[in-house]
Coordinates of C-alpha atoms in Angstrom, one line a residue:
X1273 CA 118.3 44.3 9.3
X1274 CA 118.0 40.7 9.2
X1275 CA 118.4 39.0 12.4
X1276 CA 120.0 35.2 12.3
X1277 CA 118.5 32.8 14.6
X1278 CA 120.5 31.5 17.8
X1279 CA 120.6 27.9 17.7
X1280 CA 123.3 25.8 19.8
X1281 CA 124.1 22.4 19.6
X1282 CA 126.5 21.4 22.6
X1283 CA 128.7 18.0 21.1
X1284 CA 128.7 15.1 23.3
X1285 CA 125.0 15.5 24.5
X1286 CA 122.0 14.0 23.1
X1287 CA 119.8 16.9 22.3
X1288 CA 120.1 20.2 21.0
X1289 CA 119.8 23.2 23.4
X1290 CA 117.9 26.3 21.7
X1291 CA 118.4 29.6 23.1
X1292 CA 116.3 32.6 21.8
X1293 CA 117.9 35.5 20.3
X1294 CA 118.5 38.5 22.7
X1295 CA 118.1 40.6 19.7
X1296 CA 114.1 40.4 20.3
X1297 CA 114.6 42.5 23.5
X1298 CA 114.1 45.9 22.9
X1299 CA 117.1 47.4 24.6
X1300 CA 117.7 50.9 23.5
X1301 CA 121.4 50.6 23.8
X1302 CA 122.0 47.9 21.8
X1303 CA 122.9 47.7 18.0
X1304 CA 123.0 44.6 15.7
X1305 CA 125.3 43.9 12.7
X1306 CA 124.9 41.1 10.5
X1307 CA 127.6 38.3 10.2
X1308 CA 129.0 36.8 6.9
X1309 CA 129.1 32.9 7.0
X1310 CA 132.9 33.0 6.8
X1311 CA 132.9 35.0 9.9
X1312 CA 131.0 32.6 11.7
X1313 CA 132.8 29.5 11.2
X1314 CA 136.2 31.3 11.7
X1315 CA 135.2 31.8 15.3
X1316 CA 135.3 28.6 17.3
X1317 CA 133.8 29.1 20.8
X1318 CA 133.9 26.7 23.8
X1319 CA 131.0 24.5 24.1
X1320 CA 131.3 24.8 27.8
X1321 CA 130.1 28.2 27.6
X1322 CA 126.8 29.6 26.4
X1323 CA 127.5 32.8 24.4
X1324 CA 124.4 34.7 25.2
X1325 CA 124.6 37.1 22.0
X1326 CA 127.4 39.3 22.1
X1327 CA 130.0 40.6 21.2
X1328 CA 132.1 39.8 18.7
X1329 CA 132.5 42.3 16.0
X1330 CA 131.9 41.6 12.4
X1331 CA 133.5 42.4 9.1
X1332 CA 132.8 45.6 7.9
X1333 CA 132.5 47.0 4.4
X1334 CA 136.0 47.6 4.0
X1335 CA 137.1 44.1 4.8
X1336 CA 138.8 44.9 7.9
X1337 CA 138.2 42.6 10.8
X1338 CA 139.0 42.4 14.6
X1339 CA 140.4 39.1 15.8
X1340 CA 138.3 37.0 17.8
X1341 CA 139.8 36.1 21.2
X1342 CA 139.6 32.4 22.0
X1343 CA 138.3 31.8 25.7
X1344 CA 139.6 29.6 28.0
X1345 CA 139.3 25.9 27.9
X1346 CA 136.9 24.0 30.2
X1347 CA 137.6 23.0 33.4
X1348 CA 138.3 19.2 34.5
X1349 CA 134.7 19.3 36.2
X1350 CA 132.8 19.8 32.9
X1351 CA 130.7 17.3 31.5
X1352 CA 132.1 18.4 28.1
X1353 CA 135.4 16.9 27.0
X1354 CA 138.4 18.5 25.0
X1355 CA 137.3 16.7 21.9
X1356 CA 133.9 18.6 22.3
X1357 CA 136.0 21.7 22.8
X1358 CA 137.1 21.7 19.2
X1359 CA 133.5 22.2 17.9
X1360 CA 132.0 25.2 17.1
X1361 CA 128.7 27.1 18.2
X1362 CA 127.0 29.1 15.4
X1363 CA 125.9 32.4 16.9
X1364 CA 124.7 36.0 16.3
X1365 CA 127.1 39.0 16.5
X1366 CA 125.8 41.6 18.5
X1367 CA 127.3 44.8 19.9
X1368 CA 126.4 45.5 23.4
X1369 CA 127.4 48.3 26.1
X1370 CA 127.3 48.0 29.9
X1371 CA 128.9 51.5 31.3
X1372 CA 127.1 54.8 31.4
X1373 CA 129.0 56.3 29.0
X1374 CA 129.1 53.8 26.2
X1375 CA 132.9 53.4 26.1
X1376 CA 133.3 49.7 27.2
X1377 CA 132.3 46.8 25.3
X1378 CA 132.9 43.0 26.0
X1379 CA 131.1 39.5 25.3
X1380 CA 128.4 38.8 28.1
X1381 CA 128.6 35.3 28.3
X1382 CA 126.8 33.1 30.7
X1383 CA 128.5 29.8 31.6
X1384 CA 126.9 26.5 32.5
X1385 CA 126.7 25.4 35.8
X1386 CA 129.5 23.0 36.3
X1387 CA 128.8 19.7 37.2
X1388 CA 128.8 18.0 40.6
X1389 CA 130.7 18.2 42.9
X1390 CA 131.0 21.8 42.2
X1391 CA 128.9 23.4 45.3
X1392 CA 126.3 26.1 45.3
X1393 CA 125.5 28.4 47.7
X1394 CA 122.5 28.3 49.5
X1395 CA 121.8 31.7 48.7
X1396 CA 120.6 31.0 45.5
X1397 CA 117.3 31.3 43.5
X1398 CA 116.1 30.1 39.6
X1399 CA 115.0 32.7 37.1
X1400 CA 112.8 31.7 34.2
X1401 CA 114.2 31.2 30.8
X1402 CA 117.7 32.5 29.5
X1403 CA 116.3 34.7 26.8
X1404 CA 116.7 38.2 29.0
X1405 CA 120.2 37.8 30.3
X1406 CA 121.1 41.5 29.2
X1407 CA 117.8 42.8 30.8
X1408 CA 118.6 40.8 34.1
X1409 CA 122.4 42.0 34.0
X1410 CA 121.3 45.8 33.6
X1411 CA 118.8 45.7 36.3
X1412 CA 121.2 44.1 38.9
X1413 CA 123.5 47.0 38.4
X1414 CA 121.0 49.5 38.6
X1415 CA 119.6 47.7 41.6
X1416 CA 123.4 47.8 43.4
X1417 CA 124.1 51.2 42.2
X1418 CA 120.9 52.2 44.2
X1419 CA 122.0 50.3 47.1
X1420 CA 125.0 52.4 47.3
X1421 CA 126.7 48.9 46.8
X1422 CA 130.1 49.1 45.2
X1423 CA 131.0 46.5 42.4
X1424 CA 132.9 45.6 39.4
X1425 CA 131.5 43.2 36.7
X1426 CA 133.3 40.5 34.7
X1427 CA 131.1 40.1 31.5
X1428 CA 133.1 37.1 30.4
X1429 CA 132.3 35.2 33.7
X1430 CA 128.8 36.9 34.2
X1431 CA 130.1 37.8 37.9
X1432 CA 129.6 40.5 39.9
X1433 CA 132.2 41.5 42.7
X1434 CA 130.6 43.7 45.7
X1435 CA 131.1 45.6 48.6
X1436 CA 128.6 47.3 51.2
X1437 CA 129.4 49.4 53.5
X1438 CA 127.7 49.5 56.8
X1439 CA 128.9 52.2 59.1
X1440 CA 132.3 51.5 59.5
X1441 CA 132.1 47.7 58.7
X1442 CA 131.7 46.1 55.3
X1443 CA 130.1 43.0 53.7
X1444 CA 131.7 41.7 50.8
X1445 CA 130.2 39.4 48.5
X1446 CA 130.0 37.6 44.8
X1447 CA 127.0 37.2 42.6
X1448 CA 127.4 34.8 39.8
X1449 CA 124.6 33.6 37.0
X1450 CA 124.9 30.5 35.4
X1451 CA 122.6 28.5 32.9
X1452 CA 121.1 25.7 34.4
X1453 CA 118.0 23.2 32.9
X1454 CA 117.1 25.9 30.8
X1455 CA 116.9 28.7 33.1
X1456 CA 119.3 31.3 35.0
X1457 CA 120.7 30.5 38.3
X1458 CA 121.8 33.5 40.4
X1459 CA 124.2 32.3 43.2
X1460 CA 124.9 34.9 45.9
X1461 CA 128.4 34.1 48.1
X1462 CA 129.2 36.3 51.1
X1463 CA 132.9 36.6 51.2
X1464 CA 133.4 38.6 54.5
X1465 CA 131.3 40.7 57.0
X1466 CA 128.7 39.8 59.3
X1467 CA 126.4 37.1 58.7
X1468 CA 123.4 39.1 60.3
X1469 CA 124.1 41.9 57.9
X1470 CA 124.7 39.7 55.1
X1471 CA 121.3 37.9 55.7
X1472 CA 119.3 41.1 56.0
X1473 CA 121.2 42.6 52.8
X1474 CA 120.3 39.1 50.5
X1475 CA 116.7 39.5 51.8
X1476 CA 116.4 43.3 50.5
X1477 CA 118.2 42.6 47.3
X1478 CA 115.9 39.2 46.9
X1479 CA 112.9 41.7 47.4
X1480 CA 114.2 43.8 44.9
X1481 CA 114.5 41.2 42.2
X1482 CA 111.4 39.3 42.8
X1483 CA 110.2 40.0 39.3
X1484 CA 113.0 37.5 38.1
X1485 CA 112.7 34.8 40.9
X1486 CA 110.9 31.8 39.9
X1487 CA 109.3 30.5 43.2
X1488 CA 108.0 27.2 41.9
X1489 CA 111.7 26.2 41.4
X1490 CA 113.2 23.8 44.2
X1491 CA 116.8 23.9 45.4
X1492 CA 119.6 23.3 43.2
X1493 CA 120.7 19.6 43.8
X1494 CA 124.2 20.9 44.2
X1495 CA 123.6 23.4 47.4
X1496 CA 122.9 20.2 49.4
X1497 CA 119.2 20.6 48.5
X1498 CA 119.8 23.5 51.0
X1499 CA 118.0 27.0 49.6
X1500 CA 117.7 30.3 51.5
X1501 CA 114.3 31.3 51.1
X1502 CA 114.5 35.2 51.7
X1503 CA 111.0 36.8 52.8
X1504 CA 109.0 38.4 50.2
X1505 CA 107.6 41.0 52.4
X1506 CA 109.2 44.5 52.5
X1507 CA 108.6 44.8 56.3
X1508 CA 110.1 41.4 56.6
X1509 CA 112.0 40.9 60.1
X1510 CA 115.2 40.2 57.9
X1511 CA 115.1 43.6 56.0
X1512 CA 113.8 45.7 59.1
X1513 CA 116.8 44.0 60.9
X1514 CA 119.1 45.2 58.2
X1515 CA 117.7 48.9 58.1
X1516 CA 118.0 49.5 61.8
X1517 CA 121.2 48.1 61.8
X1518 CA 122.7 50.1 58.8
X1519 CA 120.9 53.4 59.5
X1520 CA 120.2 53.7 63.1
X1521 CA 122.3 56.3 65.3
X1522 CA 124.6 54.7 68.0
X1523 CA 124.4 55.9 71.6
X1524 CA 127.1 56.0 74.0
X1525 CA 126.6 53.8 77.1
X1526 CA 128.6 52.4 79.9
X1527 CA 130.7 50.3 77.1
X1528 CA 133.0 53.3 76.4
X1529 CA 135.2 51.9 79.3
X1530 CA 135.4 48.6 77.3
X1531 CA 136.0 50.4 74.2
X1532 CA 139.1 52.1 76.2
X1533 CA 140.8 48.8 77.1
X1534 CA 140.2 47.3 74.0
X1535 CA 142.0 50.1 71.7
X1536 CA 144.6 49.5 74.2
X1537 CA 144.7 45.6 73.6
X1538 CA 147.8 44.0 72.1
X1539 CA 145.4 41.9 69.5
X1540 CA 144.8 43.5 66.4
X1541 CA 141.7 41.8 65.9
X1542 CA 140.4 43.6 69.4
X1543 CA 141.7 46.9 68.3
X1544 CA 139.9 46.5 64.7
X1545 CA 136.5 45.8 66.5
X1546 CA 137.0 48.6 69.0
X1547 CA 138.1 51.3 66.5
X1548 CA 135.4 50.4 64.2
X1549 CA 132.6 50.9 66.8
X1550 CA 134.3 54.1 67.9
X1551 CA 134.3 55.9 64.1
X1552 CA 130.6 54.5 64.1
X1553 CA 129.3 56.4 67.4
X1554 CA 131.5 59.4 67.2
X1555 CA 129.5 60.4 63.9
X1556 CA 127.1 62.3 66.6
X1557 CA 128.8 65.4 68.2
X1558 CA 127.7 64.4 72.0
X1559 CA 129.2 60.9 71.4
X1560 CA 132.2 62.4 70.1
X1561 CA 132.6 64.6 73.2
X1562 CA 132.1 61.6 75.5
X1563 CA 134.9 59.7 73.7
X1564 CA 137.3 62.5 74.1
X1565 CA 136.2 63.1 77.5
X1566 CA 137.4 59.4 78.0
X1567 CA 140.6 60.0 76.9
X1568 CA 140.9 58.1 74.2
X1569 CA 142.4 60.5 71.6
X1570 CA 146.1 60.0 72.4
X1571 CA 145.3 56.2 71.9
X1572 CA 143.6 56.9 68.4
X1573 CA 146.5 58.6 67.5
X1574 CA 148.9 56.0 67.9
X1575 CA 146.5 53.5 66.1
X1576 CA 146.4 55.9 63.0
X1577 CA 150.0 54.5 62.4
X1578 CA 148.7 50.8 62.7
X1579 CA 150.4 48.4 60.4
X1580 CA 146.6 47.1 60.1
X1581 CA 145.2 49.1 57.4
X1582 CA 141.3 48.5 58.8
X1583 CA 142.7 49.9 62.2
X1584 CA 144.4 52.9 60.8
X1585 CA 141.6 53.5 58.9
X1586 CA 138.8 53.5 61.5
X1587 CA 141.4 55.6 64.0
X1588 CA 141.6 58.1 61.4
X1589 CA 138.1 58.2 60.8
X1590 CA 137.0 58.5 64.5
X1591 CA 139.9 61.5 64.8
X1592 CA 138.0 63.3 62.3
X1593 CA 134.6 62.9 63.7
X1594 CA 136.1 64.3 67.0
X1595 CA 137.9 67.1 65.4
X1596 CA 134.3 67.9 63.6
X1597 CA 132.7 68.1 66.9
X1598 CA 135.5 70.2 69.0
X1599 CA 133.7 73.5 68.4
X1600 CA 130.4 72.1 70.2
X1601 CA 132.4 70.9 73.2
X1602 CA 130.8 72.6 76.3
X1603 CA 134.0 72.5 78.2
X1604 CA 136.4 74.8 76.6
X1605 CA 139.4 73.3 78.4
X1606 CA 138.7 69.8 77.0
X1607 CA 138.1 71.7 73.4
X1608 CA 141.4 73.3 73.6
X1609 CA 143.3 70.1 74.8
X1610 CA 141.3 67.9 72.1
X1611 CA 142.5 70.8 69.6
X1612 CA 146.1 70.6 70.2
X1613 CA 145.8 66.9 69.6
X1614 CA 144.2 67.2 66.4
X1615 CA 146.8 69.2 65.4
X1616 CA 149.4 66.3 65.8
X1617 CA 146.7 63.9 64.0
X1618 CA 147.2 65.9 60.7
X1619 CA 150.6 65.1 60.8
X1620 CA 149.9 61.1 60.7
X1621 CA 147.2 61.8 58.0
X1622 CA 149.2 63.9 55.7
X1623 CA 152.1 61.1 56.3
X1624 CA 149.9 58.4 55.0
X1625 CA 149.1 60.3 51.9
X1626 CA 152.5 60.7 50.8
X1627 CA 153.5 57.2 51.9
X1628 CA 150.6 55.9 49.5
X1629 CA 152.0 57.5 46.4
X1630 CA 154.8 54.9 46.4
X1631 CA 153.4 51.9 48.4
X1632 CA 150.1 50.0 48.1
X1633 CA 147.5 51.7 50.1
X1634 CA 143.6 50.3 50.1
X1635 CA 141.6 52.9 48.3
X1636 CA 139.3 53.1 51.4
X1637 CA 142.2 54.3 53.6
X1638 CA 143.1 56.8 51.1
X1639 CA 139.2 58.0 50.6
X1640 CA 139.2 58.3 54.8
X1641 CA 142.2 60.7 54.8
X1642 CA 141.2 62.7 52.2
X1643 CA 138.0 63.2 54.2
X1644 CA 139.6 63.8 57.3
X1645 CA 141.8 66.2 55.7
X1646 CA 138.8 68.5 54.8
X1647 CA 138.0 68.8 58.6
X1648 CA 141.4 69.1 59.4
X1649 CA 142.1 72.1 56.7
X1650 CA 139.2 74.0 58.6
X1651 CA 140.0 73.3 62.0
X1652 CA 144.1 73.6 61.7
X1653 CA 144.9 74.7 58.2
X1654 CA 148.2 76.4 59.6
X1655 CA 149.3 73.1 60.5
X1656 CA 148.1 71.2 57.5
X1657 CA 150.1 73.5 55.3
X1658 CA 153.0 73.0 57.8
X1659 CA 153.0 69.3 57.3
X1660 CA 153.2 69.8 53.0
X1661 CA 149.5 68.7 53.1
X1662 CA 148.8 70.6 49.5
X1663 CA 151.7 68.8 47.4
X1664 CA 150.2 65.4 48.7
X1665 CA 146.6 66.0 48.1
X1666 CA 147.4 67.6 44.8
X1667 CA 148.9 63.8 43.7
X1668 CA 145.3 62.8 44.0
X1669 CA 142.8 65.5 42.6
X1670 CA 142.9 63.6 39.1
X1671 CA 142.2 60.0 41.0
X1672 CA 140.1 57.9 38.6
X1673 CA 138.0 57.5 42.1
X1674 CA 135.6 60.5 42.0
X1675 CA 135.1 60.2 45.8
X1676 CA 139.1 60.6 46.8
X1677 CA 139.6 63.0 44.1
X1678 CA 136.2 65.3 45.4
X1679 CA 137.7 65.0 49.1
X1680 CA 141.2 66.1 47.9
X1681 CA 140.0 69.1 46.2
X1682 CA 137.9 70.3 48.7
X1683 CA 140.5 70.2 51.3
X1684 CA 142.9 72.1 48.9
X1685 CA 139.9 74.7 48.7
X1686 CA 139.5 74.6 52.3
X1687 CA 143.2 75.3 52.9
X1688 CA 143.5 78.0 50.7
X1689 CA 140.4 79.6 52.0
X1690 CA 141.3 79.1 55.8
X1691 CA 144.9 80.3 55.7

């Protein structure tokens, strides 16, 4: 099938910018269709955007046409005026799929880097050429999935929104891809989370994407000439620190007394830090025993109903870890006492699942509640049934999130088996 060349003329500028056709990239999941000249002329595209070949469907043989959606107008900071906006870009139409099941198609557009004073984060690097955008995007998607990073992708902005969970902490960041000086600029922006964890995570991602990094390119002028040069060694200090913090088991120390003070603090941010720490350390059965022995279970049950969803999530996770460790407690009296406390905690968790049906509840909290119910269904199944756990769990068994749905199905199965 004949391939139309991709040549882009940006009005208002002195020279032509030629972008090689991505159709030449041997992607197994790309299909090509030819466009009529009439179709090309009737589809204006904003000149501030670089249409890296995609995804307007062309006319089929029966003359049915899918309407083309006009993109947003350019921003005030763009060098291209509204007069230039009215001009069109001749481009090739290509259909590409980005999800695993070939169900979603959309337009992949790599935008031009907005002009100064638009800031660029120091965590960035340039990639050679602009003719492999689809391959780069697909590799980034595969890398994020391999690193267990949850993300959403906006193809019309070439933007990834990402969340990485580390123990009971999380790092949120955004990855954007721009066209700048005949190259692609990858910008990473940390939105929340520990700077130490973020620095190590960026170093890890940088190393995995090293094939795409143009190490000879200077820093972007719009970043204040600052550029984070991540170590390219896999055993670098940043990567090693990330792996230690993200995967190492925490050991209980004399800090338990401080934790007890923190969870009873009137300040929510202090409670949040303490609950996150307790949730992390109680993953070990011996640590869970020490926390229960310190008398924190009652305070954690109260915090499970906190209006702060992060405090509630971490408290519920801690209670689930302690409940799972109860059969291993060397002190039978403490084990019996903790089991009775766990039964009351089950009512709080079931109540949260019920409230979430009619109110907005973060997905992370719902997952935590469902996962903890798999434990309560084994430890105290009669109480879970008494609190009407099954109807609440059944509401989520067909949820679009596979983890939440899986936990709910497992909890129901445990209840029916153990009662």
